[in-house]
PDB file of C-alpha atoms and ligand atoms in Angstrom:
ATOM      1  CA  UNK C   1    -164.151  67.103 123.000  1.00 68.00           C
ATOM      2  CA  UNK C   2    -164.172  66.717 127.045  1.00 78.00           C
ATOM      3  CA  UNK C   3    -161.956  69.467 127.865  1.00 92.00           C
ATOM      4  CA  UNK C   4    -163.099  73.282 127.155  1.00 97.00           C
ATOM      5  CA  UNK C   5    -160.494  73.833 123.691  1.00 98.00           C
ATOM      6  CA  UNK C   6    -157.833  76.295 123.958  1.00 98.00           C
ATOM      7  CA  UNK C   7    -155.506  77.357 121.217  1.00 98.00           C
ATOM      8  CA  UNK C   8    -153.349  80.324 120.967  1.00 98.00           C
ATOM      9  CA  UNK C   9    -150.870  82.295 118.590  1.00 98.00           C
ATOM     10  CA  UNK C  10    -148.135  83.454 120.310  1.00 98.00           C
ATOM     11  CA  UNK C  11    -145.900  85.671 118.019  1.00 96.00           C
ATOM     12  CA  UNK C  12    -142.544  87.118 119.251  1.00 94.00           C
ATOM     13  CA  UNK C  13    -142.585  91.167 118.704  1.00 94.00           C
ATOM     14  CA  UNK C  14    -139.892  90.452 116.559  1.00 91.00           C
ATOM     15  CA  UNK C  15    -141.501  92.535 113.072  1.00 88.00           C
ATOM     16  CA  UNK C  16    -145.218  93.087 111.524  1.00 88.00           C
ATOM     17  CA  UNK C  17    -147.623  90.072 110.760  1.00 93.00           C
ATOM     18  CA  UNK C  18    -147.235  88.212 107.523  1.00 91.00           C
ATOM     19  CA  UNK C  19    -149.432  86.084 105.902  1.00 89.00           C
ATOM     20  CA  UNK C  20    -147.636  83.517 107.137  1.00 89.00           C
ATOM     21  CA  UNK C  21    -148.772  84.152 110.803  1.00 93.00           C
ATOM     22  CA  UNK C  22    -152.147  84.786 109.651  1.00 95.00           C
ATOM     23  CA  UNK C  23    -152.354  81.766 108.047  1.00 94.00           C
ATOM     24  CA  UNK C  24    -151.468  80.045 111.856  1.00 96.00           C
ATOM     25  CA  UNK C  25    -153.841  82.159 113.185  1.00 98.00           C
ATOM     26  CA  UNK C  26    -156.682  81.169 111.062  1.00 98.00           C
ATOM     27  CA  UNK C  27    -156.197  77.808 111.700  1.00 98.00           C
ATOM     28  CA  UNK C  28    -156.365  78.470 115.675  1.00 98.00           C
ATOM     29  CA  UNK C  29    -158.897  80.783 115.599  1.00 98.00           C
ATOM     30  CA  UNK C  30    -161.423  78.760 113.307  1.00 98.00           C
ATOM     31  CA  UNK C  31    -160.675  75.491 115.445  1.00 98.00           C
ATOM     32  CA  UNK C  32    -161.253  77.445 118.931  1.00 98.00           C
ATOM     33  CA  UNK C  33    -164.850  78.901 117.200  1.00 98.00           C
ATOM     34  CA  UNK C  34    -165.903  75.217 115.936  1.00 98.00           C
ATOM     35  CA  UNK C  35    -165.280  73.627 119.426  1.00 98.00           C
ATOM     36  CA  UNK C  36    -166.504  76.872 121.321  1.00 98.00           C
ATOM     37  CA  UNK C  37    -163.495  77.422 122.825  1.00 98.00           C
ATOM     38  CA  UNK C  38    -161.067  79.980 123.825  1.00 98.00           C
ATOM     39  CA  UNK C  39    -158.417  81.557 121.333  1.00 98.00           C
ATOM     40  CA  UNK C  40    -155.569  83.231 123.256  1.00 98.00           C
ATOM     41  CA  UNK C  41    -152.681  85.241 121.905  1.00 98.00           C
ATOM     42  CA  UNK C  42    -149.256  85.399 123.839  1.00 98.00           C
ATOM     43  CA  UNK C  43    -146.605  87.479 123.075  1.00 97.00           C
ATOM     44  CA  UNK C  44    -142.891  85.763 122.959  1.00 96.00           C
ATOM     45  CA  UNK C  45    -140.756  88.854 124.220  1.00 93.00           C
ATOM     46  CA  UNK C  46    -138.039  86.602 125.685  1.00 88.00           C
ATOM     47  CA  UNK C  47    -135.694  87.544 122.640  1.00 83.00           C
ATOM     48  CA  UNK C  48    -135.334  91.404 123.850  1.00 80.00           C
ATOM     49  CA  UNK C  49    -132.488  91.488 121.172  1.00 82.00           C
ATOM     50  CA  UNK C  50    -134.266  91.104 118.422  1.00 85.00           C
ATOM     51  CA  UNK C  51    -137.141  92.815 119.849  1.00 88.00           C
ATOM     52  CA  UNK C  52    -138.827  95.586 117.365  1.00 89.00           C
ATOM     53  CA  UNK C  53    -140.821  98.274 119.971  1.00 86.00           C
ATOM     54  CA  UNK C  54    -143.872  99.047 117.905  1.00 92.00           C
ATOM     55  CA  UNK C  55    -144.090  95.496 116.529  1.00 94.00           C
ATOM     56  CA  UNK C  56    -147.007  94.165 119.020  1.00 95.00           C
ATOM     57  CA  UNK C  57    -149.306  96.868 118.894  1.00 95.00           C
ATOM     58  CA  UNK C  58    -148.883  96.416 114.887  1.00 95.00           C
ATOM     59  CA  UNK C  59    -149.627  92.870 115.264  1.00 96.00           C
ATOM     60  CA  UNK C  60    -152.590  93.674 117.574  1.00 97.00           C
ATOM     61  CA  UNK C  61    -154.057  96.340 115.123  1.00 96.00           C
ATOM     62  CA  UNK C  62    -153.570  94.198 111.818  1.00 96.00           C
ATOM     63  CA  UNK C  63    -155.391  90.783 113.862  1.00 97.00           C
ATOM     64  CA  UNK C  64    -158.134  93.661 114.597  1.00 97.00           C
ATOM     65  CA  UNK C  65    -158.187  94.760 111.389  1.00 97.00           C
ATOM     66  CA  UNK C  66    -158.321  91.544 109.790  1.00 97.00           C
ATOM     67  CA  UNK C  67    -161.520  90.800 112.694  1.00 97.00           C
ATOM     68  CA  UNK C  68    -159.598  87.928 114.295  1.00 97.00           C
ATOM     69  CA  UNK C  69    -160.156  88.721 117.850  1.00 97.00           C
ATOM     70  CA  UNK C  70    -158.884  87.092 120.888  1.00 98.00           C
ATOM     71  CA  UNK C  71    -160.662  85.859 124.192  1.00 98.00           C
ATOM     72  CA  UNK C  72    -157.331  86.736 126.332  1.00 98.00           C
ATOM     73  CA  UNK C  73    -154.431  88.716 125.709  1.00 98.00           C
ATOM     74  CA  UNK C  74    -151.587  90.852 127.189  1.00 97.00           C
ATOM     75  CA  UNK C  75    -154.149  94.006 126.199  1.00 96.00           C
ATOM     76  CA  UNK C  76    -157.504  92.456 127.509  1.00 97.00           C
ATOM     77  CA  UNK C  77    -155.692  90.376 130.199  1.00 97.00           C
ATOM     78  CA  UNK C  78    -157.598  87.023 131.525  1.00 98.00           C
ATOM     79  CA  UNK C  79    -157.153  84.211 134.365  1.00 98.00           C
ATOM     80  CA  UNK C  80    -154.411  82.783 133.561  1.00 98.00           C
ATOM     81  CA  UNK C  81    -152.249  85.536 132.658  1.00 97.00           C
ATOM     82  CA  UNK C  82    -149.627  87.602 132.404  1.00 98.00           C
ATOM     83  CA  UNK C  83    -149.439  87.067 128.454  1.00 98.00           C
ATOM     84  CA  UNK C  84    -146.724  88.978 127.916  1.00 97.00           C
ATOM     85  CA  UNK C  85    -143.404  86.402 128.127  1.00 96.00           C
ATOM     86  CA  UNK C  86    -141.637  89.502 130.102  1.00 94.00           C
ATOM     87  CA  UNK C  87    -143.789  90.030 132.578  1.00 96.00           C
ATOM     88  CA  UNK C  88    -143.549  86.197 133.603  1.00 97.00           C
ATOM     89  CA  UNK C  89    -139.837  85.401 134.563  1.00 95.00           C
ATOM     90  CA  UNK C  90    -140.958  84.450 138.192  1.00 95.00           C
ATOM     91  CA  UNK C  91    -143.306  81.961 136.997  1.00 97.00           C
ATOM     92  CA  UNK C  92    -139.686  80.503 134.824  1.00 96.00           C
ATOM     93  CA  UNK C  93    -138.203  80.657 137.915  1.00 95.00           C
ATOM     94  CA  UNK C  94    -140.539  78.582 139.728  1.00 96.00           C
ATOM     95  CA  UNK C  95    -141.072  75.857 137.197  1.00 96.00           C
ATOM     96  CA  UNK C  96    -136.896  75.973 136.966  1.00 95.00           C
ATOM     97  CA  UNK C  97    -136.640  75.045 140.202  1.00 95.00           C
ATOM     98  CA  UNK C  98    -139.128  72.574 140.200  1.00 96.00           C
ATOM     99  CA  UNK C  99    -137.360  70.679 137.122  1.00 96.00           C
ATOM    100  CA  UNK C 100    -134.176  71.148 139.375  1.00 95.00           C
ATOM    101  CA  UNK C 101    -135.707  68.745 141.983  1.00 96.00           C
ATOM    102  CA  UNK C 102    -137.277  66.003 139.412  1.00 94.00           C
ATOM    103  CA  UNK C 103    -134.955  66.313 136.757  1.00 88.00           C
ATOM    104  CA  UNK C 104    -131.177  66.775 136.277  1.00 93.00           C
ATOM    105  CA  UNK C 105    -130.203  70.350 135.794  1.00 97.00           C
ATOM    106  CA  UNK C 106    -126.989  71.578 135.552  1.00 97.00           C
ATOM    107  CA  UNK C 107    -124.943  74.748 135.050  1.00 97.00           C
ATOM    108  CA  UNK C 108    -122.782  75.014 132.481  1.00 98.00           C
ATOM    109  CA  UNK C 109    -119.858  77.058 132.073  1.00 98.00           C
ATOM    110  CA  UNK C 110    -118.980  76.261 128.461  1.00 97.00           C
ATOM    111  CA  UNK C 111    -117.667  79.480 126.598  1.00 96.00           C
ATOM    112  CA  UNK C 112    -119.446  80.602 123.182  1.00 95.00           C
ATOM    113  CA  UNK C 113    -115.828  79.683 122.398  1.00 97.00           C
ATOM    114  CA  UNK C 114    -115.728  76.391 123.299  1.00 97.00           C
ATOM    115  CA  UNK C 115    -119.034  75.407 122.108  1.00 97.00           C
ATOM    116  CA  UNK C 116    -118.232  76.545 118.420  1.00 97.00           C
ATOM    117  CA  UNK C 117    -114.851  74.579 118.813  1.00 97.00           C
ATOM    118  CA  UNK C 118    -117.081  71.511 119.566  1.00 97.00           C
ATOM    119  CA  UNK C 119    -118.950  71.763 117.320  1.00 97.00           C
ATOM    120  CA  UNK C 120    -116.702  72.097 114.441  1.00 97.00           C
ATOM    121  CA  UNK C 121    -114.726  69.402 115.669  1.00 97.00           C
ATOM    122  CA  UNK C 122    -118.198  66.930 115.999  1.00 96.00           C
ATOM    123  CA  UNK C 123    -118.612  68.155 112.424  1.00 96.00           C
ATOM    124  CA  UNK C 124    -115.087  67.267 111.139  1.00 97.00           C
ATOM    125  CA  UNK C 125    -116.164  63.520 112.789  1.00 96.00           C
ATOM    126  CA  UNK C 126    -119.516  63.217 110.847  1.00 95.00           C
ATOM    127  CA  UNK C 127    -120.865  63.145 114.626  1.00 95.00           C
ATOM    128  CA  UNK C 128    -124.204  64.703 116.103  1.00 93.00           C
ATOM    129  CA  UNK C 129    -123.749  67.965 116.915  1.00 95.00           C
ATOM    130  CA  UNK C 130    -125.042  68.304 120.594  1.00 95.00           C
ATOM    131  CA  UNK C 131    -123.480  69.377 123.882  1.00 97.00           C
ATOM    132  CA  UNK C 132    -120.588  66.964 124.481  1.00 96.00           C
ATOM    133  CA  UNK C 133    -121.224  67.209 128.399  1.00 96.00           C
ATOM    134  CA  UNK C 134    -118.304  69.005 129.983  1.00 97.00           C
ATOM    135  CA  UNK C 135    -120.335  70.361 133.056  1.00 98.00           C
ATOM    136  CA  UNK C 136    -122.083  67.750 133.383  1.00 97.00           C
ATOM    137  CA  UNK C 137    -119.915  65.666 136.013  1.00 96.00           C
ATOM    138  CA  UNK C 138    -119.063  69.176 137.927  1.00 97.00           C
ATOM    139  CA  UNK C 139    -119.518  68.918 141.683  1.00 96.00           C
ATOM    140  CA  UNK C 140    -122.582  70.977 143.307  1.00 95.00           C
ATOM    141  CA  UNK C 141    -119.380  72.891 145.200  1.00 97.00           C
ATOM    142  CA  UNK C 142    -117.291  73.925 141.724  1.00 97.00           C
ATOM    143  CA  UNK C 143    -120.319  74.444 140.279  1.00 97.00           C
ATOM    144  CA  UNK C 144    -121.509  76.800 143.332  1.00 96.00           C
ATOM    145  CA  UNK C 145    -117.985  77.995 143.763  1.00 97.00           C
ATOM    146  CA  UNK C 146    -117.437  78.899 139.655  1.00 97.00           C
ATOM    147  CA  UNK C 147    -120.995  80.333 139.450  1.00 96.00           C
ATOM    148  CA  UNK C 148    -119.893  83.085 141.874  1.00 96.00           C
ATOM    149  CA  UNK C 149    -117.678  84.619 138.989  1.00 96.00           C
ATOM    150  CA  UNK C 150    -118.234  82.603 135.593  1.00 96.00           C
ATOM    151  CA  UNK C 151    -120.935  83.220 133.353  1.00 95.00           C
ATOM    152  CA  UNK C 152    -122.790  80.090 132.737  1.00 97.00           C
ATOM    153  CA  UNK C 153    -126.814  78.639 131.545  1.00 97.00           C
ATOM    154  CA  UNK C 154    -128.695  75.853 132.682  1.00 97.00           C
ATOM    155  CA  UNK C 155    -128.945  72.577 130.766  1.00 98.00           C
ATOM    156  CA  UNK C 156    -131.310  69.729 131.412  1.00 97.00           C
ATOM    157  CA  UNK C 157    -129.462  66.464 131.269  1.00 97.00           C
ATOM    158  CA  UNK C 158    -131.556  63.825 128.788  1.00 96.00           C
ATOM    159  CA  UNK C 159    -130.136  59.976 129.907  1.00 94.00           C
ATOM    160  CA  UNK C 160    -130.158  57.808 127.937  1.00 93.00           C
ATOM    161  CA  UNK C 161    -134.135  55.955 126.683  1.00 94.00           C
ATOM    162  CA  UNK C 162    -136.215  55.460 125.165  1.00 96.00           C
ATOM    163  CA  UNK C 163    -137.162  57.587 121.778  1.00 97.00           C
ATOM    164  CA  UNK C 164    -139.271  60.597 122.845  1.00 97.00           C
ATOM    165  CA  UNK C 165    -142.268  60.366 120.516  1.00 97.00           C
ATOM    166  CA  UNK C 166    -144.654  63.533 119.269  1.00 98.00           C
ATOM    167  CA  UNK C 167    -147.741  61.683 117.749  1.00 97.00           C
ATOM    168  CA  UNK C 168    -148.559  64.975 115.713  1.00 98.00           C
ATOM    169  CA  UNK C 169    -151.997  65.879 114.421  1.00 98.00           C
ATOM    170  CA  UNK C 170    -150.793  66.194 110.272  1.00 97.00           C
ATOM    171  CA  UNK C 171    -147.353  64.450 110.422  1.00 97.00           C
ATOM    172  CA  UNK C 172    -147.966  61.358 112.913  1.00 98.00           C
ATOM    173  CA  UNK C 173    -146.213  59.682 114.762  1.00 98.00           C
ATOM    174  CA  UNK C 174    -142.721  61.115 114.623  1.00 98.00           C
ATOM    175  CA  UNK C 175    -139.652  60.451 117.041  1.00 97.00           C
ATOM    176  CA  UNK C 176    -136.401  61.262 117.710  1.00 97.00           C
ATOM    177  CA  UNK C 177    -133.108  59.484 119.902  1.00 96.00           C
ATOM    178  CA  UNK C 178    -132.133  60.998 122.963  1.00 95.00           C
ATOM    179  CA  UNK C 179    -128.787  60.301 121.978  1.00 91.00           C
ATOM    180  CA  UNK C 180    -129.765  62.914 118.921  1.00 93.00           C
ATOM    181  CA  UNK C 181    -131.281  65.824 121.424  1.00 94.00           C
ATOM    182  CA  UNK C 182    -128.442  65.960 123.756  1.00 94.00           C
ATOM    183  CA  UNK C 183    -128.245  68.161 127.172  1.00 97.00           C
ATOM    184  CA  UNK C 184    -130.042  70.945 125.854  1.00 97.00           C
ATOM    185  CA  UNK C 185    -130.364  74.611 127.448  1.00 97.00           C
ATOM    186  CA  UNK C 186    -133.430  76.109 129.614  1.00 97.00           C
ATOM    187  CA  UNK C 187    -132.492  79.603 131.220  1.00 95.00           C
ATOM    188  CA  UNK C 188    -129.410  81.930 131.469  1.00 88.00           C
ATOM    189  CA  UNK C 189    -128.007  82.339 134.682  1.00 76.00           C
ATOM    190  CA  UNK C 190    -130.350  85.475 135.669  1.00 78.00           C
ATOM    191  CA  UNK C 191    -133.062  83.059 134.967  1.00 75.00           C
ATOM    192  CA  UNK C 192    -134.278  84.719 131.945  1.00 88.00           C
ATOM    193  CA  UNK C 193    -135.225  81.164 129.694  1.00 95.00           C
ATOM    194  CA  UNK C 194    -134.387  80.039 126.497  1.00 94.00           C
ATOM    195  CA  UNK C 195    -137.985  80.355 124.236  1.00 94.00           C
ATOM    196  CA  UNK C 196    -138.500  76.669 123.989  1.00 96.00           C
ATOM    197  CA  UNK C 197    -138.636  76.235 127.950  1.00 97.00           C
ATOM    198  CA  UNK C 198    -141.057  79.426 128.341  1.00 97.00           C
ATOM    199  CA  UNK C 199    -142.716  78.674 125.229  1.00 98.00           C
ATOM    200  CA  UNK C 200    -143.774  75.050 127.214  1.00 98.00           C
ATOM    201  CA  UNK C 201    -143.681  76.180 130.694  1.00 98.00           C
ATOM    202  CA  UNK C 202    -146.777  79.006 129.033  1.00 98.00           C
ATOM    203  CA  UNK C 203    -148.580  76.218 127.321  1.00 98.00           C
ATOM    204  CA  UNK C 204    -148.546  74.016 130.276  1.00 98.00           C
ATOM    205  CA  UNK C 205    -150.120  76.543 132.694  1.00 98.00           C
ATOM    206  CA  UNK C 206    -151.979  78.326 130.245  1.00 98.00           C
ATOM    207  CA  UNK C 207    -153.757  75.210 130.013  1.00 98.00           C
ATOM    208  CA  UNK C 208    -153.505  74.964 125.552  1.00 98.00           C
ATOM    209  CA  UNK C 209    -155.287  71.985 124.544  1.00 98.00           C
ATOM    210  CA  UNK C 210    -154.160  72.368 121.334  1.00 98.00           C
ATOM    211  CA  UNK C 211    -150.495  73.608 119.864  1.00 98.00           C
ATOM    212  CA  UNK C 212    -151.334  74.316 116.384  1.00 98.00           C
ATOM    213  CA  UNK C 213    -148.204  76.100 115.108  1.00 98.00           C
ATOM    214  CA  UNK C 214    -145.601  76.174 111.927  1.00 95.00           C
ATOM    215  CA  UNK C 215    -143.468  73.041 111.254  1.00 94.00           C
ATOM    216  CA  UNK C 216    -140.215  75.225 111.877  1.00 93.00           C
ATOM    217  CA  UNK C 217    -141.040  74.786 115.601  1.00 96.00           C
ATOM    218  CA  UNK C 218    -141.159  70.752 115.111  1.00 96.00           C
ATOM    219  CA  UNK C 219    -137.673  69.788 116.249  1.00 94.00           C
ATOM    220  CA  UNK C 220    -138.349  72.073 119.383  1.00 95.00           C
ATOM    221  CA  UNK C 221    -141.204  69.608 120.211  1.00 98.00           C
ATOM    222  CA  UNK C 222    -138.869  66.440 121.613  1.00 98.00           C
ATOM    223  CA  UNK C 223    -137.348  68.933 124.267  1.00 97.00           C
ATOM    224  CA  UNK C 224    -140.373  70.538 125.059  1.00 98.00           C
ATOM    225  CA  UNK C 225    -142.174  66.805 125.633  1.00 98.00           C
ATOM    226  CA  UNK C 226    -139.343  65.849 127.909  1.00 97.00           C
ATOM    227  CA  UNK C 227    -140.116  68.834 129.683  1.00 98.00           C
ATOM    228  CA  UNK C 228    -143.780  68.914 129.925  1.00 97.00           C
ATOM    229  CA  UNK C 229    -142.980  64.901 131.373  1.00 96.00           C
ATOM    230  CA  UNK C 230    -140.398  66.204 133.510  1.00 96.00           C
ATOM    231  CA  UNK C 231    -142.878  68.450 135.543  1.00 97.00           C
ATOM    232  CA  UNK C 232    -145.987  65.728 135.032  1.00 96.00           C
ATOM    233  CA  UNK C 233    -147.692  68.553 132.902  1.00 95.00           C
ATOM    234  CA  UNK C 234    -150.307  66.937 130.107  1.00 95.00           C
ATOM    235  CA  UNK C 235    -148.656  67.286 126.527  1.00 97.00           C
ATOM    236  CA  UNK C 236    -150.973  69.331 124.302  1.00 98.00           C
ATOM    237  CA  UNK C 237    -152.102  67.906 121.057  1.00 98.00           C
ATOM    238  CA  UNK C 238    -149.418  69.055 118.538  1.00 98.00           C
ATOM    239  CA  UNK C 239    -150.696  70.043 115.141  1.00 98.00           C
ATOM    240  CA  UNK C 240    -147.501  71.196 113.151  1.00 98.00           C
ATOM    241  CA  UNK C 241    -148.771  73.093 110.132  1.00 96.00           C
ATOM    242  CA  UNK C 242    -146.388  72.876 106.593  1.00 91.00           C
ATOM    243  CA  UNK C 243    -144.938  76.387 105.495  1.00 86.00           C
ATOM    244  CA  UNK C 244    -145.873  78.028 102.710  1.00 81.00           C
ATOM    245  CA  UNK C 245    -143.640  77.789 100.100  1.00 77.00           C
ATOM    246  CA  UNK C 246    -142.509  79.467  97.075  1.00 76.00           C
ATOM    247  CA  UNK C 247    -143.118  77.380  93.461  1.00 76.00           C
ATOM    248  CA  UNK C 248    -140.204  75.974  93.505  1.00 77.00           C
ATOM    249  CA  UNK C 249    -140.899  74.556  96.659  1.00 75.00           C
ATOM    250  CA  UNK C 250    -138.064  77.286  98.663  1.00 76.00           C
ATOM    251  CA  UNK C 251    -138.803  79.844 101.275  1.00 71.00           C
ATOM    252  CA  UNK C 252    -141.716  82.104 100.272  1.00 69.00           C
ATOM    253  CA  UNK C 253    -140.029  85.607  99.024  1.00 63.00           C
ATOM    254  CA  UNK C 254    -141.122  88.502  99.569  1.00 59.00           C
ATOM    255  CA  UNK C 255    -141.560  89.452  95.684  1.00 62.00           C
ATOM    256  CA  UNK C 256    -143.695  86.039  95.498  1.00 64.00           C
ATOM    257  CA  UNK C 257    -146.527  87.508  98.213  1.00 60.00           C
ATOM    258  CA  UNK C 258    -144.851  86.833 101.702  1.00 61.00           C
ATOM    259  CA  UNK C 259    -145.681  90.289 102.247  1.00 80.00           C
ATOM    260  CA  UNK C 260    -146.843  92.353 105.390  1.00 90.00           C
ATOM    261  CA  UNK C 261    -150.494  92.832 106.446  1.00 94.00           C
ATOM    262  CA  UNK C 262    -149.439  96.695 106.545  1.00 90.00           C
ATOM    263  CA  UNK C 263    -148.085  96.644 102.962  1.00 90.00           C
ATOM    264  CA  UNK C 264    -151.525  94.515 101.695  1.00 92.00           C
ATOM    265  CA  UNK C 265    -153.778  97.198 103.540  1.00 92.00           C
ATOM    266  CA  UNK C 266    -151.651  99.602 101.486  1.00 91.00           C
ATOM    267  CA  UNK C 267    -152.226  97.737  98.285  1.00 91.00           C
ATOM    268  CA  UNK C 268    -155.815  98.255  98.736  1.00 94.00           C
ATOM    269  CA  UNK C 269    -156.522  94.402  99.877  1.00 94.00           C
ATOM    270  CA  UNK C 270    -159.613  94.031 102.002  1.00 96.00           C
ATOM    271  CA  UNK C 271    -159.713  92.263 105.344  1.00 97.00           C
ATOM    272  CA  UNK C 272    -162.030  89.335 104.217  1.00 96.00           C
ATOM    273  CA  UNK C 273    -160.151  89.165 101.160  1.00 94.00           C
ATOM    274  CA  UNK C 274    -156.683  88.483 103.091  1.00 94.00           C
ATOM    275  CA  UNK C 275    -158.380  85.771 105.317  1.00 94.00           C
ATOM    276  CA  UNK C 276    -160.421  84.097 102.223  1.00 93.00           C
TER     277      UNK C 276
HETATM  278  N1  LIG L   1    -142.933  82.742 119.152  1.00 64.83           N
HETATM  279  C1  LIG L   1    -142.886  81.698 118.189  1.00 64.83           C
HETATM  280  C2  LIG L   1    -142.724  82.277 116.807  1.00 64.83           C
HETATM  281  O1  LIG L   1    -143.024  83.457 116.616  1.00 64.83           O
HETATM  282  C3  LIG L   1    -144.143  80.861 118.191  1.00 64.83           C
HETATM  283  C4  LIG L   1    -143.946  79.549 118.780  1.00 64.83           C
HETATM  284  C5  LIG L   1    -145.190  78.695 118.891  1.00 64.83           C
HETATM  285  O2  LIG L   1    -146.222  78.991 118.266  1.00 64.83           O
HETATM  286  O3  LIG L   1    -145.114  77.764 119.659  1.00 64.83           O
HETATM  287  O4  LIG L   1    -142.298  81.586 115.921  1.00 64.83           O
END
């Protein structure tokens, strides 16, 4: 590999590691050791609603504990930091207003309201749910004008294309219409972004070689690549990982062993014998 590898698990402070998350982490950490590289963990605060207060240090004690340890970090710092989402809203900015210039980006002053109406009624069609485009035709003086009193969020406007294509590590080559992914949303209107914009915008100029993450995040990918093209960034490889699943193929329950690295410590599990 030409480039220097760089992988990193970026949780949001949203609740204790699970296995589930240690199971992503393994796979970063063991692939940044192989190629020599750097494993960086980035914590995803953008969410400050569903934030839980003592949840990072937890995760930073039980990745400790479990003697996964991390070249850069919000707690160790390094060059290309912050890596704390929070503390990086002027870098959004920035990279906002950069997309502004090469891209089409629009505010839009559709109400909660509205949207669910839209949706319904896309339903009740057997139609793609996706923004329908109100703003989109606004003129830069309404828009300017409105912004002065309305609430409103930024959307990127995706033209009509080609398919955007993620040629994953483990699933392929996988697409997706532009006519499916719709004008989709970056920041609010104080600038604080959406997590798929931030979640790129980090990867980009963290330099990640490597995204090596869950396959929930999968349909996130199309927007982010449109993104990462937008601003001439370098798309990462993409290695989405399958879930771990219950028997019967469902969501892993808690009663069968999606449990907490604070509740196995408790049970008396070793560290090696968590990661083995
Ligand atoms: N913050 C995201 C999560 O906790 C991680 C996204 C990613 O790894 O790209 O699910």
């Amino acid at each position: 590999m030409s480039k220097k590898v760089r992988v990193r698990f970026a949780p949001s402070p949203t609740g204790g590691l699970h296995l589930g998350g240690v199971r992503t982490v393994l796979f970063n950490y063991l692939f940044a050791k192989h190629y020599d590289g750097d494993f960086i963990v980035r914590i995803e605060d953008t969410d400050q609603e569903r934030l839980d207060p003592g949840s990072e240090k937890a995760i930073f004690e039980d990745l400790k504990w479990l003697n996964l340890n991390w070249d850069e970090g919000p707690d160790i710092g390094g060059p290309l930091g912050p890596y704390r989402c929070s503390e990086r809203y002027d870098i959004y900015k920035t990279q906002l207003k950069r997309l502004q210039k090469v891209a089409r980006v629009y505010r839009c002053f559709c109400t909660p309201d509205q949207l669910d109406q839209d949706r319904k009624l896309l339903s009740s069609q057997k139609k793609v749910i996706k923004y329908v485009g109100r703003c989109l035709h606004l003129s830069e003086d309404e828009s300017e004008k409105r912004a002065k009193t309305e609430n409103y969020v930024w959307r990127m406007h995706i033209p009509a294309g080609d398919p955007v294509v993620v040629n994953d590590v483990i699933r392929g080559r996988v697409e997706m219409s532009r006519d499916v992914i719709g004008d989709f949303v970056l920041c609010r209107a104080n600038s604080i972004p959406v997590f798929l914009f931030a979640n790129a915008i980090d990867d980009a100029l963290q330099e990640m070689t490597h995204v090596i993450r869950g396959e929930d995040h999968l349909s996130n990918t199309f927007r982010q690549v449109l993104i990462y093209q937008a601003l001439g960034h370098e798309t990462p490889v993409f290695v989405h990982l399958p879930m771990i699943g219950s028997e019967d193929g469902g969501k892993l329950s808690k009663r069968e062993g999606s449990l907490s690295i604070g509740d196995l410590k408790r049970e008396g599990f070793i560290p090696a014998g968590i990661t083995n």
